mmCIF file of C-alpha atoms and ligand atoms in Angstrom:
data_model
loop_
_atom_site.group_PDB
_atom_site.id
_atom_site.type_symbol
_atom_site.label_atom_id
_atom_site.label_comp_id
_atom_site.label_asym_id
_atom_site.label_seq_id
_atom_site.Cartn_x
_atom_site.Cartn_y
_atom_site.Cartn_z
ATOM 1 C CA UNK K 1 31.136 95.525 153.832
ATOM 2 C CA UNK K 2 34.928 95.869 153.454
ATOM 3 C CA UNK K 3 36.297 99.349 152.866
ATOM 4 C CA UNK K 4 36.757 100.191 149.154
ATOM 5 C CA UNK K 5 40.302 100.124 147.789
ATOM 6 C CA UNK K 6 41.605 102.597 145.291
ATOM 7 C CA UNK K 7 40.741 100.892 141.968
ATOM 8 C CA UNK K 8 42.925 103.179 139.860
ATOM 9 C CA UNK K 9 45.961 102.501 142.053
ATOM 10 C CA UNK K 10 45.250 98.796 141.712
ATOM 11 C CA UNK K 11 45.103 99.040 137.870
ATOM 12 C CA UNK K 12 48.399 100.956 137.889
ATOM 13 C CA UNK K 13 50.029 98.440 140.106
ATOM 14 C CA UNK K 14 48.968 95.614 137.847
ATOM 15 C CA UNK K 15 50.375 97.432 134.856
ATOM 16 C CA UNK K 16 53.678 97.963 136.647
ATOM 17 C CA UNK K 17 53.984 94.313 137.602
ATOM 18 C CA UNK K 18 53.065 93.111 134.116
ATOM 19 C CA UNK K 19 55.650 95.324 132.629
ATOM 20 C CA UNK K 20 58.302 94.200 135.031
ATOM 21 C CA UNK K 21 57.498 90.588 134.198
ATOM 22 C CA UNK K 22 58.118 91.534 130.515
ATOM 23 C CA UNK K 23 54.584 90.729 129.396
ATOM 24 C CA UNK K 24 53.218 91.863 126.091
ATOM 25 C CA UNK K 25 52.897 95.642 125.703
ATOM 26 C CA UNK K 26 49.202 95.541 124.811
ATOM 27 C CA UNK K 27 48.441 93.817 128.111
ATOM 28 C CA UNK K 28 50.299 96.479 130.026
ATOM 29 C CA UNK K 29 48.587 99.273 127.964
ATOM 30 C CA UNK K 30 45.136 97.781 128.697
ATOM 31 C CA UNK K 31 45.603 98.447 132.437
ATOM 32 C CA UNK K 32 47.197 101.878 131.948
ATOM 33 C CA UNK K 33 44.481 103.029 129.482
ATOM 34 C CA UNK K 34 41.774 101.825 131.875
ATOM 35 C CA UNK K 35 43.420 103.718 134.782
ATOM 36 C CA UNK K 36 43.577 106.875 132.720
ATOM 37 C CA UNK K 37 39.891 106.572 131.550
ATOM 38 C CA UNK K 38 38.673 106.164 135.130
ATOM 39 C CA UNK K 39 40.807 108.846 136.611
ATOM 40 C CA UNK K 40 38.528 111.430 135.036
ATOM 41 C CA UNK K 41 35.392 110.071 136.829
ATOM 42 C CA UNK K 42 34.043 111.176 140.199
ATOM 43 C CA UNK K 43 34.011 108.550 142.933
ATOM 44 C CA UNK K 44 30.178 108.532 142.691
ATOM 45 C CA UNK K 45 30.057 107.943 138.949
ATOM 46 C CA UNK K 46 32.757 105.206 139.230
ATOM 47 C CA UNK K 47 30.708 103.451 141.963
ATOM 48 C CA UNK K 48 27.563 103.809 139.950
ATOM 49 C CA UNK K 49 29.060 102.422 136.741
ATOM 50 C CA UNK K 50 30.704 99.571 138.570
ATOM 51 C CA UNK K 51 27.325 98.820 140.178
ATOM 52 C CA UNK K 52 25.244 98.823 136.998
ATOM 53 C CA UNK K 53 27.872 97.156 134.771
ATOM 54 C CA UNK K 54 28.481 100.122 132.455
ATOM 55 C CA UNK K 55 32.162 100.618 133.086
ATOM 56 C CA UNK K 56 32.976 98.784 129.831
ATOM 57 C CA UNK K 57 31.025 101.410 127.867
ATOM 58 C CA UNK K 58 34.017 103.752 128.514
ATOM 59 C CA UNK K 59 36.725 103.787 125.949
ATOM 60 C CA UNK K 60 39.726 101.911 127.322
ATOM 61 C CA UNK K 61 37.848 99.768 129.880
ATOM 62 C CA UNK K 62 37.376 96.021 129.047
ATOM 63 C CA UNK K 63 35.933 93.095 130.837
ATOM 64 C CA UNK K 64 39.066 92.270 132.730
ATOM 65 C CA UNK K 65 39.846 95.796 133.910
ATOM 66 C CA UNK K 66 36.146 96.337 134.841
ATOM 67 C CA UNK K 67 36.246 93.196 136.966
ATOM 68 C CA UNK K 68 39.381 94.428 138.729
ATOM 69 C CA UNK K 69 37.552 97.774 139.483
ATOM 70 C CA UNK K 70 34.533 96.054 140.855
ATOM 71 C CA UNK K 71 36.680 93.877 143.135
ATOM 72 C CA UNK K 72 38.650 96.934 144.351
ATOM 73 C CA UNK K 73 35.420 98.837 145.100
ATOM 74 C CA UNK K 74 34.135 95.920 147.055
ATOM 75 C CA UNK K 75 37.254 96.125 149.233
ATOM 76 C CA UNK K 76 38.972 92.988 147.740
ATOM 77 C CA UNK K 77 42.358 92.932 146.308
ATOM 78 C CA UNK K 78 41.675 92.102 142.626
ATOM 79 C CA UNK K 79 42.221 88.407 141.834
ATOM 80 C CA UNK K 80 44.396 89.549 138.877
ATOM 81 C CA UNK K 81 46.604 91.581 141.154
ATOM 82 C CA UNK K 82 46.754 88.912 143.833
ATOM 83 C CA UNK K 83 48.143 86.409 141.367
ATOM 84 C CA UNK K 84 50.765 88.792 140.131
ATOM 85 C CA UNK K 85 51.809 89.624 143.666
ATOM 86 C CA UNK K 86 51.933 85.997 144.580
ATOM 87 C CA UNK K 87 54.636 85.460 141.954
ATOM 88 C CA UNK K 88 56.391 88.773 142.525
ATOM 89 C CA UNK K 89 59.911 88.578 143.573
ATOM 90 C CA UNK K 90 59.936 84.840 143.168
ATOM 91 C CA UNK K 91 62.423 83.219 140.887
ATOM 92 C CA UNK K 92 60.323 82.273 137.823
ATOM 93 C CA UNK K 93 63.034 80.205 136.491
ATOM 94 C CA UNK K 94 63.255 78.196 139.770
ATOM 95 C CA UNK K 95 59.411 77.820 139.712
ATOM 96 C CA UNK K 96 59.363 76.549 136.098
ATOM 97 C CA UNK K 97 62.061 74.084 137.044
ATOM 98 C CA UNK K 98 60.190 72.918 140.064
ATOM 99 C CA UNK K 99 57.009 72.527 138.013
ATOM 100 C CA UNK K 100 58.886 70.521 135.327
ATOM 101 C CA UNK K 101 60.386 68.298 138.053
ATOM 102 C CA UNK K 102 56.942 67.625 139.395
ATOM 103 C CA UNK K 103 55.571 66.325 136.074
ATOM 104 C CA UNK K 104 55.488 62.491 135.931
ATOM 105 C CA UNK K 105 54.159 62.083 132.437
ATOM 106 C CA UNK K 106 52.862 63.585 129.217
ATOM 107 C CA UNK K 107 49.240 63.318 128.210
ATOM 108 C CA UNK K 108 49.390 64.342 124.486
ATOM 109 C CA UNK K 109 51.802 62.576 122.072
ATOM 110 C CA UNK K 110 51.734 61.108 118.596
ATOM 111 C CA UNK K 111 53.254 58.167 116.781
ATOM 112 C CA UNK K 112 53.697 57.112 113.295
ATOM 113 C CA UNK K 113 50.269 55.460 113.493
ATOM 114 C CA UNK K 114 49.011 58.935 112.683
ATOM 115 C CA UNK K 115 51.118 61.962 111.784
ATOM 116 C CA UNK K 116 53.989 61.416 114.194
ATOM 117 C CA UNK K 117 57.424 60.491 112.894
ATOM 118 C CA UNK K 118 58.336 57.564 115.117
ATOM 119 C CA UNK K 119 57.115 54.132 116.239
ATOM 120 C CA UNK K 120 55.336 53.875 119.648
ATOM 121 C CA UNK K 121 58.261 52.005 121.068
ATOM 122 C CA UNK K 122 60.743 54.914 120.329
ATOM 123 C CA UNK K 123 58.483 57.421 121.852
ATOM 124 C CA UNK K 124 58.051 55.325 124.939
ATOM 125 C CA UNK K 125 61.860 54.784 125.323
ATOM 126 C CA UNK K 126 62.520 58.502 125.038
ATOM 127 C CA UNK K 127 59.929 59.098 127.722
ATOM 128 C CA UNK K 128 61.633 56.580 129.984
ATOM 129 C CA UNK K 129 64.977 58.397 129.440
ATOM 130 C CA UNK K 130 63.343 61.705 130.345
ATOM 131 C CA UNK K 131 62.278 60.102 133.674
ATOM 132 C CA UNK K 132 58.606 60.002 132.884
ATOM 133 C CA UNK K 133 56.493 57.301 134.561
ATOM 134 C CA UNK K 134 53.975 57.266 131.731
ATOM 135 C CA UNK K 135 53.245 58.469 128.266
ATOM 136 C CA UNK K 136 49.688 58.898 127.027
ATOM 137 C CA UNK K 137 49.573 57.965 123.304
ATOM 138 C CA UNK K 138 47.003 60.236 121.623
ATOM 139 C CA UNK K 139 46.983 59.665 117.897
ATOM 140 C CA UNK K 140 44.405 61.486 115.798
ATOM 141 C CA UNK K 141 40.801 60.441 115.110
ATOM 142 C CA UNK K 142 39.319 59.349 111.752
ATOM 143 C CA UNK K 143 38.075 62.613 110.292
ATOM 144 C CA UNK K 144 41.568 64.114 110.389
ATOM 145 C CA UNK K 145 42.520 62.334 107.236
ATOM 146 C CA UNK K 146 45.512 64.597 106.487
ATOM 147 C CA UNK K 147 47.067 63.270 109.802
ATOM 148 C CA UNK K 148 46.060 59.656 109.011
ATOM 149 C CA UNK K 149 43.578 59.646 111.748
ATOM 150 C CA UNK K 150 42.868 56.171 113.248
ATOM 151 C CA UNK K 151 39.537 54.492 112.347
ATOM 152 C CA UNK K 152 37.858 52.615 115.147
ATOM 153 C CA UNK K 153 39.278 49.391 113.664
ATOM 154 C CA UNK K 154 42.911 50.724 113.671
ATOM 155 C CA UNK K 155 42.547 52.135 117.141
ATOM 156 C CA UNK K 156 41.433 48.735 118.387
ATOM 157 C CA UNK K 157 44.552 47.259 116.785
ATOM 158 C CA UNK K 158 46.624 49.997 118.365
ATOM 159 C CA UNK K 159 45.285 49.104 121.764
ATOM 160 C CA UNK K 160 46.434 45.507 121.324
ATOM 161 C CA UNK K 161 49.793 46.640 120.139
ATOM 162 C CA UNK K 162 50.264 48.973 123.160
ATOM 163 C CA UNK K 163 49.492 46.159 125.472
ATOM 164 C CA UNK K 164 52.436 44.145 123.824
ATOM 165 C CA UNK K 165 54.767 47.104 123.889
ATOM 166 C CA UNK K 166 53.986 47.736 127.567
ATOM 167 C CA UNK K 167 54.811 44.083 128.486
ATOM 168 C CA UNK K 168 58.362 44.738 127.198
ATOM 169 C CA UNK K 169 58.968 48.147 128.797
ATOM 170 C CA UNK K 170 60.924 48.658 131.990
ATOM 171 C CA UNK K 171 58.948 48.241 135.175
ATOM 172 C CA UNK K 172 57.664 51.510 136.706
ATOM 173 C CA UNK K 173 56.849 52.902 133.264
ATOM 174 C CA UNK K 174 53.819 52.420 131.005
ATOM 175 C CA UNK K 175 52.169 53.742 127.953
ATOM 176 C CA UNK K 176 48.651 54.848 128.765
ATOM 177 C CA UNK K 177 46.078 54.514 125.955
ATOM 178 C CA UNK K 178 44.378 57.638 124.519
ATOM 179 C CA UNK K 179 43.337 59.720 121.625
ATOM 180 C CA UNK K 180 43.388 63.234 120.392
ATOM 181 C CA UNK K 181 39.762 63.197 119.226
ATOM 182 C CA UNK K 182 38.518 65.919 116.868
ATOM 183 C CA UNK K 183 35.758 68.105 118.258
ATOM 184 C CA UNK K 184 33.466 68.078 115.302
ATOM 185 C CA UNK K 185 31.399 71.074 114.004
ATOM 186 C CA UNK K 186 28.471 70.206 116.324
ATOM 187 C CA UNK K 187 30.665 69.638 119.323
ATOM 188 C CA UNK K 188 30.466 65.777 119.220
ATOM 189 C CA UNK K 189 33.680 63.711 119.397
ATOM 190 C CA UNK K 190 34.962 61.903 116.350
ATOM 191 C CA UNK K 191 35.175 58.342 117.687
ATOM 192 C CA UNK K 192 32.862 55.559 118.853
ATOM 193 C CA UNK K 193 31.568 56.003 122.387
ATOM 194 C CA UNK K 194 32.519 52.558 123.609
ATOM 195 C CA UNK K 195 36.072 53.074 122.327
ATOM 196 C CA UNK K 196 36.377 56.485 124.049
ATOM 197 C CA UNK K 197 35.192 54.741 127.227
ATOM 198 C CA UNK K 198 37.977 52.148 126.976
ATOM 199 C CA UNK K 199 40.801 54.616 126.662
ATOM 200 C CA UNK K 200 42.778 55.863 129.630
ATOM 201 C CA UNK K 201 42.851 59.517 128.586
ATOM 202 C CA UNK K 202 40.868 61.489 126.026
ATOM 203 C CA UNK K 203 42.292 64.797 124.642
ATOM 204 C CA UNK K 204 39.720 66.640 122.545
ATOM 205 C CA UNK K 205 40.778 69.424 120.104
ATOM 206 C CA UNK K 206 39.321 71.611 117.368
ATOM 207 C CA UNK K 207 41.218 71.180 114.154
ATOM 208 C CA UNK K 208 38.591 72.398 111.644
ATOM 209 C CA UNK K 209 36.342 75.348 111.313
ATOM 210 C CA UNK K 210 38.669 77.406 113.517
ATOM 211 C CA UNK K 211 37.117 80.517 112.144
ATOM 212 C CA UNK K 212 33.602 79.610 113.382
ATOM 213 C CA UNK K 213 31.905 82.715 114.726
ATOM 214 C CA UNK K 214 31.950 83.294 118.443
ATOM 215 C CA UNK K 215 28.701 81.891 119.553
ATOM 216 C CA UNK K 216 28.979 78.815 117.377
ATOM 217 C CA UNK K 217 32.471 78.057 118.535
ATOM 218 C CA UNK K 218 31.460 78.575 122.203
ATOM 219 C CA UNK K 219 28.561 76.156 121.813
ATOM 220 C CA UNK K 220 30.720 73.707 120.029
ATOM 221 C CA UNK K 221 33.372 73.757 122.877
ATOM 222 C CA UNK K 222 30.778 73.648 125.636
ATOM 223 C CA UNK K 223 29.239 70.492 124.113
ATOM 224 C CA UNK K 224 32.602 68.828 123.930
ATOM 225 C CA UNK K 225 33.603 69.838 127.527
ATOM 226 C CA UNK K 226 30.339 68.501 128.923
ATOM 227 C CA UNK K 227 30.982 65.113 127.194
ATOM 228 C CA UNK K 228 31.887 62.720 130.108
ATOM 229 C CA UNK K 229 34.593 61.028 127.907
ATOM 230 C CA UNK K 230 36.560 64.242 127.411
ATOM 231 C CA UNK K 231 39.338 64.615 129.934
ATOM 232 C CA UNK K 232 41.515 67.417 128.462
ATOM 233 C CA UNK K 233 40.648 70.285 126.154
ATOM 234 C CA UNK K 234 43.624 70.417 123.745
ATOM 235 C CA UNK K 235 45.370 73.515 122.322
ATOM 236 C CA UNK K 236 42.367 75.699 123.259
ATOM 237 C CA UNK K 237 42.588 78.562 120.794
ATOM 238 C CA UNK K 238 44.144 76.720 117.830
ATOM 239 C CA UNK K 239 46.564 79.665 117.288
ATOM 240 C CA UNK K 240 49.857 79.402 115.518
ATOM 241 C CA UNK K 241 52.320 82.066 116.673
ATOM 242 C CA UNK K 242 55.169 81.090 114.399
ATOM 243 C CA UNK K 243 56.071 78.738 111.613
ATOM 244 C CA UNK K 244 56.862 75.197 112.597
ATOM 245 C CA UNK K 245 60.415 74.184 113.274
ATOM 246 C CA UNK K 246 62.026 72.613 110.145
ATOM 247 C CA UNK K 247 61.219 68.870 109.758
ATOM 248 C CA UNK K 248 58.231 69.001 112.039
ATOM 249 C CA UNK K 249 54.944 68.036 110.498
ATOM 250 C CA UNK K 250 51.524 68.187 111.959
ATOM 251 C CA UNK K 251 47.873 68.132 110.961
ATOM 252 C CA UNK K 252 46.225 70.792 108.884
ATOM 253 C CA UNK K 253 49.235 72.735 107.647
ATOM 254 C CA UNK K 254 50.784 70.720 104.905
ATOM 255 C CA UNK K 255 52.276 73.200 102.528
ATOM 256 C CA UNK K 256 51.528 76.101 104.846
ATOM 257 C CA UNK K 257 54.572 75.749 106.987
ATOM 258 C CA UNK K 258 55.276 79.567 107.295
ATOM 259 C CA UNK K 259 51.727 80.480 108.200
ATOM 260 C CA UNK K 260 50.639 81.861 111.599
ATOM 261 C CA UNK K 261 46.999 81.524 112.633
ATOM 262 C CA UNK K 262 44.845 83.837 114.827
ATOM 263 C CA UNK K 263 43.179 82.495 117.977
ATOM 264 C CA UNK K 264 39.679 81.124 117.430
ATOM 265 C CA UNK K 265 36.977 83.273 118.892
ATOM 266 C CA UNK K 266 34.921 81.840 121.737
ATOM 267 C CA UNK K 267 33.629 83.070 125.181
ATOM 268 C CA UNK K 268 36.628 81.986 127.309
ATOM 269 C CA UNK K 269 34.968 82.714 130.671
ATOM 270 C CA UNK K 270 32.006 80.516 129.826
ATOM 271 C CA UNK K 271 34.119 77.693 128.410
ATOM 272 C CA UNK K 272 36.454 77.751 131.366
ATOM 273 C CA UNK K 273 33.590 77.817 133.809
ATOM 274 C CA UNK K 274 32.277 74.704 132.075
ATOM 275 C CA UNK K 275 35.774 73.070 132.263
ATOM 276 C CA UNK K 276 35.701 73.764 135.991
ATOM 277 C CA UNK K 277 32.211 72.392 136.411
ATOM 278 C CA UNK K 278 32.836 69.243 134.476
ATOM 279 C CA UNK K 279 36.333 68.854 135.803
ATOM 280 C CA UNK K 280 37.778 68.897 132.273
ATOM 281 C CA UNK K 281 41.444 69.874 132.307
ATOM 282 C CA UNK K 282 42.682 72.741 130.141
ATOM 283 C CA UNK K 283 45.823 71.884 128.183
ATOM 284 C CA UNK K 284 48.892 74.100 128.280
ATOM 285 C CA UNK K 285 50.376 73.039 124.920
ATOM 286 C CA UNK K 286 54.145 73.347 124.996
ATOM 287 C CA UNK K 287 54.744 73.409 121.204
ATOM 288 C CA UNK K 288 56.847 76.506 120.422
ATOM 289 C CA UNK K 289 54.716 77.371 117.367
ATOM 290 C CA UNK K 290 51.427 77.062 119.420
ATOM 291 C CA UNK K 291 52.077 78.420 122.930
ATOM 292 C CA UNK K 292 48.405 77.721 123.513
ATOM 293 C CA UNK K 293 46.503 79.061 125.420
ATOM 294 C CA UNK K 294 48.094 82.471 125.587
ATOM 295 C CA UNK K 295 49.066 83.558 129.090
ATOM 296 C CA UNK K 296 46.045 85.842 129.529
ATOM 297 C CA UNK K 297 43.772 82.884 129.014
ATOM 298 C CA UNK K 298 45.867 80.605 131.324
ATOM 299 C CA UNK K 299 45.244 83.270 134.031
ATOM 300 C CA UNK K 300 41.537 83.267 133.377
ATOM 301 C CA UNK K 301 41.336 79.437 133.405
ATOM 302 C CA UNK K 302 43.232 79.530 136.762
ATOM 303 C CA UNK K 303 40.761 82.079 138.177
ATOM 304 C CA UNK K 304 37.895 79.903 136.964
ATOM 305 C CA UNK K 305 39.218 76.982 139.042
ATOM 306 C CA UNK K 306 40.312 74.790 136.146
ATOM 307 C CA UNK K 307 42.765 71.935 136.332
ATOM 308 C CA UNK K 308 45.583 71.899 133.708
ATOM 309 C CA UNK K 309 47.672 69.410 131.732
ATOM 310 C CA UNK K 310 51.125 70.559 130.623
ATOM 311 C CA UNK K 311 51.616 68.528 127.393
ATOM 312 C CA UNK K 312 54.171 68.526 124.568
ATOM 313 C CA UNK K 313 51.910 67.316 121.710
ATOM 314 C CA UNK K 314 55.168 65.688 120.542
ATOM 315 C CA UNK K 315 55.311 64.246 117.096
ATOM 316 C CA UNK K 316 58.888 62.983 117.530
ATOM 317 C CA UNK K 317 60.932 61.658 120.567
ATOM 318 C CA UNK K 318 63.090 64.850 120.945
ATOM 319 C CA UNK K 319 59.967 66.935 121.268
ATOM 320 C CA UNK K 320 59.036 65.074 124.444
ATOM 321 C CA UNK K 321 61.494 67.420 126.125
ATOM 322 C CA UNK K 322 59.428 70.473 125.249
ATOM 323 C CA UNK K 323 57.476 70.372 128.503
ATOM 324 C CA UNK K 324 59.824 72.917 129.833
ATOM 325 C CA UNK K 325 58.333 75.601 127.518
ATOM 326 C CA UNK K 326 54.822 74.968 128.916
ATOM 327 C CA UNK K 327 56.133 75.004 132.487
ATOM 328 C CA UNK K 328 57.689 78.473 131.881
ATOM 329 C CA UNK K 329 54.378 79.847 130.738
ATOM 330 C CA UNK K 330 52.471 78.156 133.484
ATOM 331 C CA UNK K 331 54.940 79.539 136.082
ATOM 332 C CA UNK K 332 54.532 83.025 134.729
ATOM 333 C CA UNK K 333 50.867 82.675 135.324
ATOM 334 C CA UNK K 334 51.283 81.350 138.780
ATOM 335 C CA UNK K 335 49.773 77.876 138.002
ATOM 336 C CA UNK K 336 50.416 75.770 141.148
ATOM 337 C CA UNK K 337 51.595 72.126 140.785
ATOM 338 C CA UNK K 338 48.500 70.850 142.543
ATOM 339 C CA UNK K 339 46.369 72.045 139.680
ATOM 340 C CA UNK K 340 48.325 70.125 137.060
ATOM 341 C CA UNK K 341 46.974 66.602 136.430
ATOM 342 C CA UNK K 342 50.245 65.248 135.015
ATOM 343 C CA UNK K 343 51.992 65.785 138.354
ATOM 344 C CA UNK K 344 49.881 62.701 139.408
ATOM 345 C CA UNK K 345 50.967 59.071 139.156
ATOM 346 C CA UNK K 346 49.464 57.029 136.320
ATOM 347 C CA UNK K 347 47.075 55.361 138.904
ATOM 348 C CA UNK K 348 45.805 58.711 140.096
ATOM 349 C CA UNK K 349 45.451 59.956 136.562
ATOM 350 C CA UNK K 350 43.402 57.018 135.377
ATOM 351 C CA UNK K 351 41.308 56.968 138.602
ATOM 352 C CA UNK K 352 40.490 60.620 137.795
ATOM 353 C CA UNK K 353 39.633 60.095 134.094
ATOM 354 C CA UNK K 354 37.366 57.227 134.962
ATOM 355 C CA UNK K 355 35.571 58.897 137.919
ATOM 356 C CA UNK K 356 35.005 62.468 136.762
ATOM 357 C CA UNK K 357 31.460 63.761 137.284
HETATM 358 ZN ZN1 LIG V 401 45.931 68.831 117.691
HETATM 359 ZN ZN1 LIG V 402 48.289 66.654 118.838
#
């Protein structure tokens, strides 16, 4: 067995690196408090508590810090620390720029068929100008009536329309068909199975019952993630960190423009493990008012082995340029380009969505 490291030194190092990266104070404090709580224990008690899983009974020690301690004691550099060190000293701005440059398309966008502000053609032309090779059109599903979600009938008509628009677009670019399907209360998806099977890309999101209690929300998300039609789990926590920019509309918040919203509560480790198992990508939603998932969850999804999609969730052409925001957060968390599905060509992307386990 490898020689144990000093877990308290590791926790302090993590706090230092987080602080230097200008991360939220409460994150930094979590590691410093844990280091302080553990500094009072004998080496024997520390080892015993790590062994029987009772570290988290100590005030100031949570799951993440306890895991770091267990890894240190096992002689491994904690995964959390390794990721921070991997991005240390690197130019995050350059990394975000490189990641943005590697993106070849956007997998979550809306048109005026649901609650977007512009016709499909305009969204597509803006994407061409941005240098994208594809745009996945993901209008809402029927139950999201406030966003004029598409019935099966309207979605079939949209597919015909997209085929016509594609025929007139420049070579080397195409609109891929898709949907942002509601994850219903029981975890099923709000559209006919045969239609979901026809689409190139299926994004699934929770838009209702965001305050479901933890076990219910976890079950709901697990069922959706295990659905073979679901390719990308959209805006994972549903949080709103700020009011929407003026003139931007979106589902579920008509008349509540100034409202922020807490993250929904679910067991992120279990959900991300399921995403990794079923090869369902986790969305990094670039919208400034969403910034979803928060960075701590992006790191956990990365540790779990998940793929990501860095999407804009654009409801207007200009918002297609918001991918930069998602890239910045991904770079801060050390997400490598090879884990991001929209660095692939349209052919690779569609081959993946149709052959996932
Ligand atoms: Zn949504
Ligand atoms: Zn959306």
